């Protein structure tokens, strides 16, 4: 990646075209292009940082997040069995502002107005942009009867994670934990299976046993199949009861009872329903949710520019390139997106052969973990990101070394994303 300088920009654009390209230009002089980034999670924080870092100060960047900080979903299953605290995986945006000069605004974006190239905030303020990057994560489908104050999803880290942890701590000895997994695609493919293992381990160590019932809407385990099949059938034999092809269609939240499509009612002392997911309504209202399923935002993987509105980019879980919905790959997508935007400001095309990669560690017990890795390369013939088989795979078995490496991997990702180094 070449650093983008103001000189590059002016030479490439030509002074006479600058005012037409950037609405901020005043009195014939170009203002710096302004990129607004919505969402300070794994995609958005990384994009904001690298736009400033690689842009060498020639691009103004405003990051808008409705929260003062970002509680990471990554490692959040380990809050459930007290291996980490939520506080230790919650990141502010100070590094992005003090080290990289990102302007951080705490507010909620309520509306995108592509024709005016502006976003409207909950406070009523409008923020104009030359390019807009959206990384707002996911929203959930409604499940009849589901009240997440009683039956948490804990699939967005924060208060929900603490609630599920408290419920588990109060679970009676030998009690039952019942959880549901939504159909693909959902955030973090191995995450629910990892959660089943973490809870089973906790019940065995802290509650003298118990049962974990996993109702999976999918026909089989969809990530790290070998690892989780072994864990369910051997490590946690007699504790984990895995039931594929089992969709939850209704919930009695007060009774912690999950009703399945087959008419069965499965009760637990603690229930955890992870509903089906899609791109947030903010994107739908702006006409950005246009993939074949009408659930995710269609983008060109060369720079994550929307196929519905030019100048708007969607990265992370909300987009529809078919890559896993994971924080590591959101970080990689953000860099490709930032590079493409900086090139566009220089009048250059995006990198024609982007490559992304994702690694993920899954704790299996309180001191062992497995891993999964996948790489994707742009395929010009289809315009899609394709798996690179020789660079993708999973660990042979969970080990203590993997468990230690998991924290190194996560800390590197946190530092890179939130501008801590
Ligand atoms: C239990 C669990 C474990 C996981 N483990 C892993 C793992 O090991 N490895 C891995 O790679 N991934 C993992 N993931 C997945 C990962 O957390 C997500 O894929 C990743 O967070 C997606 O990044 P994002 O930028 O799309 O969204 P997010 O990181 O969710 O960020 C979205 C941000 O946007 C903000 N926002 C949303 N709407 C608005 C709005 N309208 N206005 C202003 N701000 C807004 C939110 O406050 C939030 O800060 C895990 C997920 C879970 C649930």
Short mmCIF file of C-alpha atoms and ligand atoms in Angstrom, two decimals:
data_model
loop_
_atom_site.label_atom_id
_atom_site.label_comp_id
_atom_site.label_asym_id
_atom_site.label_seq_id
_atom_site.Cartn_x
_atom_site.Cartn_y
_atom_site.Cartn_z
CA UNK A 1 0.00 0.00 0.00
CA UNK A 2 1.41 3.35 -1.04
CA UNK A 3 0.87 6.22 1.38
CA UNK A 4 -1.66 8.65 -0.03
CA UNK A 5 -0.50 12.25 0.09
CA UNK A 6 -2.21 15.53 -0.61
CA UNK A 7 0.31 16.02 -3.45
CA UNK A 8 -0.70 12.69 -5.03
CA UNK A 9 -4.30 13.67 -4.74
CA UNK A 10 -3.90 17.09 -6.35
CA UNK A 11 -1.69 15.79 -9.15
CA UNK A 12 -4.05 12.92 -9.95
CA UNK A 13 -7.27 14.86 -9.70
CA UNK A 14 -6.16 18.12 -11.32
CA UNK A 15 -7.09 21.31 -9.53
CA UNK A 16 -9.99 22.13 -11.88
CA UNK A 17 -11.82 18.87 -11.20
CA UNK A 18 -11.42 18.99 -7.46
CA UNK A 19 -14.42 21.19 -6.71
CA UNK A 20 -16.68 18.92 -8.77
CA UNK A 21 -15.42 15.77 -7.04
CA UNK A 22 -15.61 17.04 -3.48
CA UNK A 23 -18.55 19.07 -2.28
CA UNK A 24 -16.39 20.43 0.56
CA UNK A 25 -14.30 22.46 -1.91
CA UNK A 26 -14.67 26.20 -1.31
CA UNK A 27 -13.55 29.20 -3.35
CA UNK A 28 -11.79 27.06 -5.92
CA UNK A 29 -9.62 25.36 -3.28
CA UNK A 30 -10.05 21.71 -2.43
CA UNK A 31 -10.99 20.86 1.13
CA UNK A 32 -9.71 17.49 2.26
CA UNK A 33 -12.02 14.67 1.27
CA UNK A 34 -14.19 13.55 4.15
CA UNK A 35 -15.03 9.91 4.91
CA UNK A 36 -17.71 9.11 7.45
CA UNK A 37 -17.51 5.64 9.04
CA UNK A 38 -20.58 4.26 10.84
CA UNK A 39 -19.81 1.67 13.53
CA UNK A 40 -16.66 1.37 15.64
CA UNK A 41 -16.51 -2.42 15.78
CA UNK A 42 -14.08 -4.69 13.94
CA UNK A 43 -14.85 -3.40 10.46
CA UNK A 44 -15.49 0.29 11.15
CA UNK A 45 -12.69 0.98 13.64
CA UNK A 46 -10.14 -0.64 11.29
CA UNK A 47 -11.41 1.30 8.27
CA UNK A 48 -11.26 4.62 10.17
CA UNK A 49 -7.72 3.91 11.37
CA UNK A 50 -6.31 2.87 7.99
CA UNK A 51 -7.99 5.69 6.06
CA UNK A 52 -6.06 8.09 8.29
CA UNK A 53 -2.88 6.01 8.52
CA UNK A 54 -2.49 5.23 4.82
CA UNK A 55 -4.06 8.54 3.83
CA UNK A 56 -1.14 10.27 5.61
CA UNK A 57 -3.46 12.94 6.97
CA UNK A 58 -4.85 14.01 3.57
CA UNK A 59 -8.29 12.57 4.32
CA UNK A 60 -10.59 13.63 7.15
CA UNK A 61 -12.31 10.73 8.88
CA UNK A 62 -15.30 10.87 11.22
CA UNK A 63 -16.25 7.69 13.09
CA UNK A 64 -19.80 7.58 14.46
CA UNK A 65 -20.79 4.99 17.05
CA UNK A 66 -23.81 5.05 19.31
CA UNK A 67 -21.75 3.68 22.19
CA UNK A 68 -18.78 5.20 24.04
CA UNK A 69 -16.79 2.00 23.47
CA UNK A 70 -17.01 -1.37 21.78
CA UNK A 71 -17.45 -4.57 23.82
CA UNK A 72 -15.86 -7.28 21.68
CA UNK A 73 -17.84 -10.37 20.79
CA UNK A 74 -14.49 -12.07 20.19
CA UNK A 75 -13.56 -13.94 23.42
CA UNK A 76 -16.96 -13.01 24.91
CA UNK A 77 -17.96 -16.67 25.33
CA UNK A 78 -15.14 -16.79 27.89
CA UNK A 79 -16.96 -14.24 30.02
CA UNK A 80 -19.59 -16.95 30.59
CA UNK A 81 -17.14 -19.24 32.38
CA UNK A 82 -15.16 -16.43 34.05
CA UNK A 83 -12.00 -16.90 31.97
CA UNK A 84 -12.03 -13.22 30.93
CA UNK A 85 -13.94 -10.13 32.07
CA UNK A 86 -16.08 -8.14 29.70
CA UNK A 87 -14.18 -5.05 30.78
CA UNK A 88 -10.89 -6.53 29.55
CA UNK A 89 -12.36 -6.98 26.04
CA UNK A 90 -14.10 -3.60 25.81
CA UNK A 91 -12.26 -1.00 23.76
CA UNK A 92 -12.60 2.77 23.62
CA UNK A 93 -11.84 4.91 20.58
CA UNK A 94 -9.12 7.08 22.17
CA UNK A 95 -6.32 5.33 20.27
CA UNK A 96 -8.06 6.10 16.98
CA UNK A 97 -8.42 9.78 17.82
CA UNK A 98 -5.12 10.47 19.63
CA UNK A 99 -2.82 8.34 17.47
CA UNK A 100 -4.52 8.55 14.11
CA UNK A 101 -6.53 11.78 14.18
CA UNK A 102 -9.94 10.16 13.67
CA UNK A 103 -12.78 12.46 14.76
CA UNK A 104 -15.04 10.34 16.96
CA UNK A 105 -18.71 11.22 17.37
CA UNK A 106 -20.88 9.40 19.90
CA UNK A 107 -24.31 9.34 18.31
CA UNK A 108 -26.62 7.01 16.42
CA UNK A 109 -26.97 7.30 12.67
CA UNK A 110 -30.70 7.27 12.01
CA UNK A 111 -30.82 7.83 8.30
CA UNK A 112 -28.59 7.73 5.24
CA UNK A 113 -29.39 10.25 2.50
CA UNK A 114 -27.36 9.05 -0.51
CA UNK A 115 -28.61 11.80 -2.85
CA UNK A 116 -27.38 14.51 -0.46
CA UNK A 117 -24.29 12.52 0.53
CA UNK A 118 -25.07 12.94 4.20
CA UNK A 119 -26.14 10.96 7.25
CA UNK A 120 -28.60 12.17 9.84
CA UNK A 121 -27.79 11.56 13.50
CA UNK A 122 -30.24 10.92 16.35
CA UNK A 123 -29.19 14.32 17.76
CA UNK A 124 -30.59 15.94 14.60
CA UNK A 125 -27.17 16.88 13.21
CA UNK A 126 -26.36 16.12 9.56
CA UNK A 127 -22.87 14.99 8.59
CA UNK A 128 -21.78 15.34 4.96
CA UNK A 129 -19.44 12.84 3.37
CA UNK A 130 -17.52 12.27 0.16
CA UNK A 131 -17.49 8.54 0.88
CA UNK A 132 -19.45 6.64 3.49
CA UNK A 133 -18.31 3.36 5.10
CA UNK A 134 -20.95 1.32 6.93
CA UNK A 135 -20.02 -1.41 9.40
CA UNK A 136 -23.00 -1.54 11.77
CA UNK A 137 -23.01 -5.31 12.33
CA UNK A 138 -26.29 -7.20 12.47
CA UNK A 139 -29.86 -7.11 13.65
CA UNK A 140 -32.08 -10.06 14.64
CA UNK A 141 -35.27 -11.50 13.21
CA UNK A 142 -38.20 -11.43 15.59
CA UNK A 143 -39.00 -14.77 17.25
CA UNK A 144 -42.58 -14.93 18.61
CA UNK A 145 -42.58 -14.82 22.41
CA UNK A 146 -38.86 -14.14 22.73
CA UNK A 147 -38.00 -11.58 25.40
CA UNK A 148 -34.23 -11.13 25.46
CA UNK A 149 -34.41 -9.75 29.02
CA UNK A 150 -35.39 -13.27 30.12
CA UNK A 151 -33.85 -15.36 27.36
CA UNK A 152 -30.68 -13.57 26.25
CA UNK A 153 -29.05 -14.01 22.85
CA UNK A 154 -25.65 -12.72 24.07
CA UNK A 155 -24.78 -12.46 20.38
CA UNK A 156 -23.90 -8.78 20.68
CA UNK A 157 -21.46 -8.45 23.55
CA UNK A 158 -22.33 -6.21 26.49
CA UNK A 159 -25.27 -6.34 28.88
CA UNK A 160 -26.58 -9.49 27.21
CA UNK A 161 -23.31 -11.31 27.93
CA UNK A 162 -23.46 -10.34 31.59
CA UNK A 163 -27.09 -11.40 31.82
CA UNK A 164 -26.34 -14.87 30.45
CA UNK A 165 -23.34 -15.18 32.78
CA UNK A 166 -25.49 -14.30 35.81
CA UNK A 167 -28.13 -16.82 34.76
CA UNK A 168 -25.51 -19.55 34.40
CA UNK A 169 -24.04 -18.72 37.80
CA UNK A 170 -27.52 -19.15 39.31
CA UNK A 171 -28.21 -22.42 37.47
CA UNK A 172 -28.96 -25.21 39.96
CA UNK A 173 -26.55 -28.09 40.29
CA UNK A 174 -27.21 -30.66 37.56
CA UNK A 175 -29.41 -28.12 35.71
CA UNK A 176 -30.15 -27.81 32.00
CA UNK A 177 -28.93 -25.16 29.57
CA UNK A 178 -30.83 -25.09 26.27
CA UNK A 179 -29.64 -23.04 23.32
CA UNK A 180 -30.66 -22.55 19.71
CA UNK A 181 -28.57 -21.87 16.62
CA UNK A 182 -30.04 -19.92 13.69
CA UNK A 183 -29.76 -20.93 10.04
CA UNK A 184 -26.65 -19.77 8.13
CA UNK A 185 -25.40 -17.20 7.43
CA UNK A 186 -24.98 -15.86 10.95
CA UNK A 187 -22.27 -13.98 12.87
CA UNK A 188 -19.29 -16.22 13.79
CA UNK A 189 -19.86 -19.70 12.29
CA UNK A 190 -18.06 -21.68 15.06
CA UNK A 191 -19.31 -19.37 17.84
CA UNK A 192 -22.46 -21.26 18.95
CA UNK A 193 -20.68 -24.64 19.03
CA UNK A 194 -17.86 -23.01 20.99
CA UNK A 195 -20.47 -21.65 23.43
CA UNK A 196 -21.95 -25.13 23.91
CA UNK A 197 -18.47 -26.43 24.85
CA UNK A 198 -17.67 -23.53 27.19
CA UNK A 199 -20.98 -23.94 29.03
CA UNK A 200 -20.60 -27.75 29.21
CA UNK A 201 -17.13 -27.30 30.68
CA UNK A 202 -18.49 -24.80 33.20
CA UNK A 203 -21.34 -27.12 34.25
CA UNK A 204 -18.92 -29.99 34.70
CA UNK A 205 -16.41 -27.96 36.74
CA UNK A 206 -18.72 -25.69 38.73
CA UNK A 207 -22.13 -27.36 38.89
CA UNK A 208 -21.30 -31.02 39.31
CA UNK A 209 -22.57 -31.83 35.81
CA UNK A 210 -25.78 -30.97 34.02
CA UNK A 211 -27.01 -30.92 30.46
CA UNK A 212 -26.49 -28.69 27.42
CA UNK A 213 -29.16 -29.14 24.74
CA UNK A 214 -28.23 -27.62 21.39
CA UNK A 215 -31.07 -27.06 18.91
CA UNK A 216 -29.43 -26.34 15.56
CA UNK A 217 -31.59 -25.09 12.65
CA UNK A 218 -28.84 -26.28 10.30
CA UNK A 219 -28.64 -29.89 9.07
CA UNK A 220 -25.17 -30.37 10.60
CA UNK A 221 -22.36 -28.60 12.45
CA UNK A 222 -21.32 -25.89 10.03
CA UNK A 223 -17.78 -25.01 11.19
CA UNK A 224 -14.88 -27.12 12.55
CA UNK A 225 -17.05 -30.20 12.13
CA UNK A 226 -14.35 -32.67 13.15
CA UNK A 227 -13.43 -30.70 16.28
CA UNK A 228 -16.96 -30.11 17.53
CA UNK A 229 -18.22 -33.59 16.66
CA UNK A 230 -15.39 -35.03 18.76
CA UNK A 231 -16.10 -32.54 21.55
CA UNK A 232 -19.83 -33.27 21.61
CA UNK A 233 -19.53 -37.07 21.29
CA UNK A 234 -16.43 -37.70 23.41
CA UNK A 235 -15.25 -34.78 25.59
CA UNK A 236 -18.81 -33.93 26.64
CA UNK A 237 -20.52 -37.29 26.13
CA UNK A 238 -23.57 -37.41 28.40
CA UNK A 239 -23.56 -33.61 28.82
CA UNK A 240 -24.06 -32.13 25.32
CA UNK A 241 -27.14 -33.30 23.47
CA UNK A 242 -26.79 -32.00 19.90
CA UNK A 243 -29.94 -31.97 17.73
CA UNK A 244 -29.48 -30.89 14.09
CA UNK A 245 -32.34 -29.79 11.81
CA UNK A 246 -34.23 -28.36 14.77
CA UNK A 247 -35.61 -24.84 14.28
CA UNK A 248 -37.07 -22.82 17.13
CA UNK A 249 -40.25 -21.09 15.99
CA UNK A 250 -41.63 -19.74 19.27
CA UNK A 251 -40.42 -19.13 22.80
CA UNK A 252 -42.15 -19.11 26.17
CA UNK A 253 -39.64 -16.72 27.71
CA UNK A 254 -40.94 -16.83 31.30
CA UNK A 255 -41.02 -20.64 31.20
CA UNK A 256 -37.65 -20.91 29.39
CA UNK A 257 -39.34 -23.24 26.88
CA UNK A 258 -38.35 -23.40 23.22
CA UNK A 259 -40.99 -24.57 20.72
CA UNK A 260 -39.56 -26.31 17.65
CA UNK A 261 -40.94 -26.49 14.11
CA UNK A 262 -41.60 -30.22 14.72
CA UNK A 263 -43.94 -29.36 17.62
CA UNK A 264 -41.57 -30.35 20.42
CA UNK A 265 -41.19 -28.20 23.56
CA UNK A 266 -37.68 -28.13 25.06
CA UNK A 267 -37.27 -26.54 28.50
CA UNK A 268 -34.13 -25.42 30.30
CA UNK A 269 -33.22 -23.80 33.60
CA UNK A 270 -31.38 -21.29 31.43
CA UNK A 271 -32.31 -20.67 27.78
CA UNK A 272 -30.24 -18.93 25.13
CA UNK A 273 -31.86 -18.22 21.75
CA UNK A 274 -29.67 -16.88 18.94
CA UNK A 275 -32.19 -15.61 16.37
CA UNK A 276 -31.62 -15.44 12.60
CA UNK A 277 -29.70 -12.36 11.54
CA UNK A 278 -29.65 -9.75 8.78
CA UNK A 279 -28.26 -6.32 7.96
CA UNK A 280 -29.65 -3.55 10.23
CA UNK A 281 -32.74 -1.53 9.23
CA UNK A 282 -30.57 1.56 8.65
CA UNK A 283 -29.24 -0.12 5.52
CA UNK A 284 -32.62 -1.46 4.43
CA UNK A 285 -34.22 1.98 4.67
CA UNK A 286 -31.48 3.39 2.43
CA UNK A 287 -32.12 0.72 -0.23
CA UNK A 288 -28.77 -0.97 0.39
CA UNK A 289 -30.10 -4.44 1.27
CA UNK A 290 -30.25 -5.86 -2.23
CA UNK A 291 -28.64 -9.31 -2.31
CA UNK A 292 -30.61 -12.33 -3.56
CA UNK A 293 -31.85 -13.18 -0.04
CA UNK A 294 -32.87 -9.54 0.57
CA UNK A 295 -31.12 -9.76 3.94
CA UNK A 296 -27.62 -8.38 3.28
CA UNK A 297 -26.02 -5.51 1.38
CA UNK A 298 -24.68 -6.34 -2.08
CA UNK A 299 -21.17 -4.95 -2.66
CA UNK A 300 -18.33 -5.20 -5.15
CA UNK A 301 -15.58 -7.10 -3.27
CA UNK A 302 -12.89 -5.01 -5.00
CA UNK A 303 -13.63 -2.13 -2.62
CA UNK A 304 -16.87 -3.07 -0.84
CA UNK A 305 -18.74 -0.33 -2.69
CA UNK A 306 -22.49 -0.86 -2.63
CA UNK A 307 -24.09 -2.18 -5.81
CA UNK A 308 -27.08 0.05 -5.02
CA UNK A 309 -25.47 3.43 -4.24
CA UNK A 310 -22.07 4.62 -5.46
CA UNK A 311 -19.88 6.24 -2.83
CA UNK A 312 -21.27 4.04 -0.04
CA UNK A 313 -19.22 1.05 1.15
CA UNK A 314 -20.47 -1.77 3.38
CA UNK A 315 -18.04 -4.01 5.25
CA UNK A 316 -18.20 -6.59 8.05
CA UNK A 317 -21.19 -8.71 8.93
CA UNK A 318 -23.75 -6.58 7.04
CA UNK A 319 -22.40 -7.25 3.54
CA UNK A 320 -23.12 -10.15 1.22
CA UNK A 321 -19.86 -11.38 -0.31
CA UNK A 322 -20.33 -14.82 1.27
CA UNK A 323 -17.17 -14.56 3.38
CA UNK A 324 -17.68 -15.62 7.01
CA UNK A 325 -19.26 -13.05 9.29
CA UNK A 326 -16.26 -12.69 11.58
CA UNK A 327 -14.26 -9.93 13.21
CA UNK A 328 -10.91 -10.97 11.79
CA UNK A 329 -12.17 -10.91 8.23
CA UNK A 330 -14.07 -7.64 8.87
CA UNK A 331 -10.66 -6.19 9.78
CA UNK A 332 -9.25 -7.48 6.45
CA UNK A 333 -12.23 -6.19 4.44
CA UNK A 334 -11.81 -2.79 6.09
CA UNK A 335 -8.22 -2.51 4.84
CA UNK A 336 -9.25 -3.39 1.28
CA UNK A 337 -12.07 -0.87 1.51
CA UNK A 338 -9.79 1.88 2.90
CA UNK A 339 -7.22 1.21 0.18
CA UNK A 340 -9.89 1.36 -2.55
CA UNK A 341 -11.28 4.66 -1.22
CA UNK A 342 -7.83 6.25 -1.06
CA UNK A 343 -7.11 5.04 -4.60
CA UNK A 344 -10.44 6.45 -5.77
CA UNK A 345 -9.49 9.84 -4.32
CA UNK A 346 -6.33 9.60 -6.41
CA UNK A 347 -8.36 8.70 -9.49
CA UNK A 348 -6.97 5.17 -9.44
CA UNK A 349 -8.85 1.84 -9.75
CA UNK A 350 -8.96 -0.56 -6.77
CA UNK A 351 -6.48 -3.41 -6.32
CA UNK A 352 -7.68 -5.98 -8.91
CA UNK A 353 -6.70 -9.05 -6.83
CA UNK A 354 -7.65 -8.53 -3.18
CA UNK A 355 -7.03 -11.34 -0.70
CA UNK A 356 -8.64 -11.60 2.73
CA UNK A 357 -8.05 -14.02 5.55
CA UNK A 358 -9.68 -15.02 8.78
CA UNK A 359 -8.44 -16.97 11.76
CA UNK A 360 -10.53 -18.01 14.67
CA UNK A 361 -9.69 -19.83 17.89
CA UNK A 362 -12.40 -21.80 19.68
CA UNK A 363 -12.03 -22.67 23.36
CA UNK A 364 -13.14 -26.29 23.88
CA UNK A 365 -12.34 -26.65 27.59
CA UNK A 366 -11.05 -24.17 30.17
CA UNK A 367 -7.47 -24.80 29.01
CA UNK A 368 -7.62 -26.13 25.44
CA UNK A 369 -8.66 -24.54 22.14
CA UNK A 370 -8.85 -25.40 18.46
CA UNK A 371 -8.48 -23.08 15.49
CA UNK A 372 -9.94 -22.51 12.04
CA UNK A 373 -8.42 -20.48 9.24
CA UNK A 374 -9.67 -19.48 5.81
CA UNK A 375 -8.29 -17.29 3.03
CA UNK A 376 -10.25 -15.82 0.12
CA UNK A 377 -9.05 -14.47 -3.21
CA UNK A 378 -10.97 -12.36 -5.73
CA UNK A 379 -12.03 -14.36 -8.77
CA UNK A 380 -12.24 -12.02 -11.76
CA UNK A 381 -14.32 -14.52 -13.79
CA UNK A 382 -17.20 -14.52 -11.30
CA UNK A 383 -16.56 -11.25 -9.45
CA UNK A 384 -16.71 -13.19 -6.16
CA UNK A 385 -14.33 -13.93 -3.29
CA UNK A 386 -13.34 -17.60 -3.51
CA UNK A 387 -11.83 -19.81 -0.81
CA UNK A 388 -8.13 -20.58 -1.25
CA UNK A 389 -8.20 -24.29 -0.25
CA UNK A 390 -4.47 -24.65 0.41
CA UNK A 391 -4.62 -21.76 2.93
CA UNK A 392 -7.74 -22.93 4.77
CA UNK A 393 -8.19 -25.61 7.42
CA UNK A 394 -8.82 -26.46 11.06
CA UNK A 395 -6.68 -27.72 13.96
CA UNK A 396 -6.19 -31.47 14.24
CA UNK A 397 -7.23 -31.40 17.87
CA UNK A 398 -7.67 -28.90 20.72
CA UNK A 399 -4.45 -28.21 22.64
CA UNK A 400 -3.17 -26.12 25.54
CA UNK A 401 -0.76 -24.37 23.20
CA UNK A 402 -3.70 -23.27 21.02
CA UNK A 403 -5.40 -21.92 24.13
CA UNK A 404 -2.37 -19.71 24.87
CA UNK A 405 -2.02 -18.67 21.22
CA UNK A 406 -5.69 -17.64 21.21
CA UNK A 407 -4.95 -14.70 23.51
CA UNK A 408 -1.95 -13.61 21.44
CA UNK A 409 -4.02 -13.71 18.25
CA UNK A 410 -6.92 -11.81 19.85
CA UNK A 411 -4.69 -9.15 21.43
CA UNK A 412 -2.99 -8.50 18.09
CA UNK A 413 -6.36 -8.14 16.39
CA UNK A 414 -7.68 -5.83 19.14
CA UNK A 415 -4.54 -3.65 18.98
CA UNK A 416 -4.66 -3.39 15.19
CA UNK A 417 -8.40 -2.68 15.07
CA UNK A 418 -8.72 -0.13 17.84
CA UNK A 419 -5.45 1.70 17.18
CA UNK A 420 -3.77 0.59 20.41
CA UNK A 421 -0.39 0.27 18.68
C1 LIG B 1 -19.80 -15.16 20.86
C2 LIG B 1 -19.08 -14.63 19.65
C3 LIG B 1 -17.76 -15.00 19.44
C4 LIG B 1 -17.08 -14.52 18.31
N1 LIG B 1 -15.79 -14.93 18.11
C5 LIG B 1 -15.13 -14.53 17.02
C6 LIG B 1 -13.79 -14.97 16.77
O1 LIG B 1 -13.20 -15.73 17.54
N2 LIG B 1 -13.17 -14.51 15.64
C7 LIG B 1 -13.76 -13.67 14.78
O2 LIG B 1 -13.13 -13.29 13.79
N3 LIG B 1 -15.05 -13.24 14.97
C8 LIG B 1 -15.74 -13.65 16.05
N4 LIG B 1 -17.03 -13.22 16.26
C9 LIG B 1 -17.71 -12.42 15.22
C10 LIG B 1 -17.38 -10.93 15.30
O3 LIG B 1 -17.59 -10.43 16.59
C11 LIG B 1 -18.24 -10.14 14.30
O4 LIG B 1 -18.19 -10.78 13.05
C12 LIG B 1 -17.70 -8.72 14.15
O5 LIG B 1 -17.88 -8.04 15.37
C13 LIG B 1 -18.38 -7.97 13.01
O6 LIG B 1 -17.82 -6.70 12.87
P1 LIG B 1 -18.71 -5.49 12.33
O7 LIG B 1 -17.80 -4.32 12.23
O8 LIG B 1 -19.50 -5.93 11.16
O9 LIG B 1 -19.78 -5.25 13.50
P2 LIG B 1 -19.56 -4.98 15.05
O10 LIG B 1 -18.19 -5.38 15.46
O11 LIG B 1 -20.72 -5.58 15.74
O12 LIG B 1 -19.63 -3.39 15.20
C14 LIG B 1 -20.81 -2.68 14.94
C15 LIG B 1 -20.70 -1.32 15.63
O13 LIG B 1 -21.62 -0.43 15.00
C16 LIG B 1 -22.26 0.34 15.98
N5 LIG B 1 -23.55 0.75 15.38
C17 LIG B 1 -24.51 -0.07 14.88
N6 LIG B 1 -25.51 0.66 14.35
C18 LIG B 1 -25.17 1.96 14.51
C19 LIG B 1 -25.80 3.20 14.17
N7 LIG B 1 -26.98 3.23 13.52
N8 LIG B 1 -25.20 4.37 14.50
C20 LIG B 1 -23.99 4.34 15.14
N9 LIG B 1 -23.35 3.20 15.48
C21 LIG B 1 -23.92 2.03 15.17
C22 LIG B 1 -22.37 -0.58 17.19
O14 LIG B 1 -22.50 0.16 18.41
C23 LIG B 1 -21.07 -1.36 17.11
O15 LIG B 1 -20.02 -0.73 17.87
C24 LIG B 1 -17.73 -13.67 17.39
C25 LIG B 1 -19.07 -13.29 17.62
C26 LIG B 1 -19.74 -13.78 18.74
C27 LIG B 1 -21.16 -13.36 18.95
#
